[in-house]
Amino acid sequence: MARLTFYGGVNEIGGNKILLEEGGRRLFLDFGFPYKRHKLFYEEYLKPRSGAGLLDPMAMGLLPPLEGIYREDLETPGLWERFRDNSLYRKLERVDGVLLTHAHLDHSGYISFLKADIPVYSTAVTAFIAKAIQDSGRSGLEQQVCYFSPATWGPPEDWKQPALFSKSKVKQQRQFCIADKSLETLSADALQFWASGFWEKATRQRELISCPLNPHSGCSLNLLCFPVDHSIPGACAWGIETSSGWIIYSGDLRLHGKRAALTKKFIEEAARLHPSALILEGTNVSREANITEREVYENALKAIAKAKSLVIADFYARDVDRLLTFLQIARDTNRKLAILPKDAYLLKTMRLLEPEIPDIARDSNLVIYQDTIAKVDLWVRNICKECDSKIVLAEDVGSAQDKFILCFSFLDINELPSIRPKPGSLYVFSSSEPHDEEQEIDFRRLHEWLEYFGIKAFGLPVESNGEWSTPDEEKGLHASGHACGPDLLSVVHGIKPKILIPVHSEEPEFYSEHLRGNGTEVRLPKVGGMVEV
Ligand SMILES: [Zn+2]
């Protein structure tokens, strides 16, 4: 009998951490960062103390107290004595791996806390994007998905209170097992990037392992990796063969994106396994229909073609499909798409695996916008040096505003005093509506910025009587990463599992209501609760 225990992703969107056990074998299905619960206690300037290691996330109920799976360098003295009476406490002798579905932090973030020798199974693209995000991102404890510098416990200089801190420059790298490709198919440049990065000298880091995914390969359960379509490249679903039959885990998926064919193929192949259980996401269960990426292209093109001055496009940073949509619009409207160095780093990384991704140095419609920063990281300096002829500054954009589409998010809007947008400038909002009060405050600020600089907003949700919604005539600028309700039901009808377990949803009851008398039994998981298959 296979047992599933749900440590995250229950009645919440994100934070998936599902333990699958059979006999002595154990796998985690994702090990994500729980955004929603984290926001209950923390904000940008109030964070779990990095010097307290595992204590803070565990004490605040963000990380399950499972002794034996976490980095020992993050244990504070007496940590486990404190949690042994916790209802979720367990000691796990061994974990065979994490099956990672994609590189969004709500699925991957808390891998940072796991022991480095627990292997992470993923697609090559997911592994590489996870590394690109870490290389070019912040350096907090929750961003150490691919590598970390081990911490030591002790009092810092002139201080009595001991804390965890990293002195060592040596990086330890996590073991990633590539499930969808054999390593021989990766280029020397790709392997070099993984081992040491694009420019840095090689540090002591673990090699990738090619994982042919069969029971003889050293991984203890028979696994299948199914590529699917989501708002980040490289996403996959997983199949795990147990003595109670196949268990399928969807990760996040959609049927309306550019790579919808992948999700359709997944449904067909999973159906052929006659699975005992399907663990399925339900982010957008209440949505009736989807906007497609093609519609986003058409709607955004219509608006941008009319713009007389600067265009700013706001979309999710890792949504490469959306970036390519706006690149096409830049070509169609005779503008240049100005991306930030971190986007350039992501594209450079993706090109190692997908040569059809444009080369910044050669693509005449792509440039890199150098923002005003006081301290330039080495990777930023290197990528800019490499694309030296493609650098634009605020004054370049300011003096030829009708020639650019700037890829900015709200957090980049403080560049506007240098750019000085002219009348007729347009802010195209190609992302989702605010989900909580904090985001609502940011949206109010964004409206203030745009009004102050006389920029017209297009597709940006507006507030009326406490409700946020996009004006009807400006809808259709964002294709969600998640399937709508009818599409999710078609996934269930297509795969026909005996048991359906909804995760990553605030309305999991949707499935019980819509699948009654259907031959599929819906089981709603509880936090820390177990489902036997
Ligand atoms: Zn996701």
Coordinates of N, CA, C and O and ligand atoms in Angstrom, one line a residue, residues 101-107 230-232 251-253 481-482 504, ligand 1:
T101 N 8.4 19.5 -10.1 CA 7.7 19.6 -11.3 C 8.1 20.8 -12.2 O 8.0 20.8 -13.4
H102 N 8.5 21.9 -11.5 CA 9.0 23.1 -12.3 C 9.7 24.1 -11.3 O 9.6 23.9 -10.1
A103 N 10.3 25.1 -11.9 CA 11.2 26.0 -11.1 C 10.5 27.2 -10.5 O 11.2 28.1 -10.0
H104 N 9.1 27.2 -10.4 CA 8.5 28.2 -9.6 C 8.8 28.0 -8.1 O 8.7 26.8 -7.6
L105 N 9.1 29.0 -7.3 CA 9.5 28.8 -5.9 C 8.5 28.2 -5.1 O 8.8 27.5 -4.1
D106 N 7.2 28.4 -5.4 CA 6.2 27.7 -4.6 C 6.2 26.2 -4.7 O 5.4 25.5 -4.0
H107 N 7.0 25.7 -5.6 CA 7.2 24.2 -5.8 C 8.6 23.8 -5.4 O 8.8 22.7 -5.1
H230 N 3.0 25.1 -18.9 CA 2.8 25.9 -17.8 C 3.5 27.3 -18.1 O 4.1 27.4 -19.1
S231 N 3.3 28.2 -17.2 CA 3.9 29.6 -17.5 C 5.4 29.7 -17.2 O 5.9 30.8 -17.1
I232 N 6.1 28.6 -17.1 CA 7.5 28.6 -17.1 C 8.0 27.4 -17.9 O 7.3 26.3 -17.8
G251 N 1.6 18.5 -10.9 CA 2.3 19.8 -10.8 C 1.3 20.9 -11.3 O 0.1 20.7 -11.1
D252 N 1.8 22.0 -11.9 CA 0.9 23.0 -12.4 C 0.8 22.8 -13.9 O 1.8 22.6 -14.6
L253 N -0.4 23.0 -14.5 CA -0.5 22.8 -15.9 C -1.7 23.6 -16.5 O -2.5 24.1 -15.8
G481 N -1.1 30.7 -16.2 CA -0.4 29.4 -16.3 C -1.2 28.2 -15.9 O -0.7 27.1 -16.0
H482 N -2.4 28.4 -15.5 CA -3.2 27.3 -15.0 C -4.5 27.1 -15.8 O -5.1 28.1 -16.2
H504 N -3.0 22.5 -4.3 CA -2.7 23.7 -4.9 C -4.0 24.4 -5.3 O -4.2 24.9 -6.5
Ligands
ZN1 ZN 3.8 27.2 -11.1

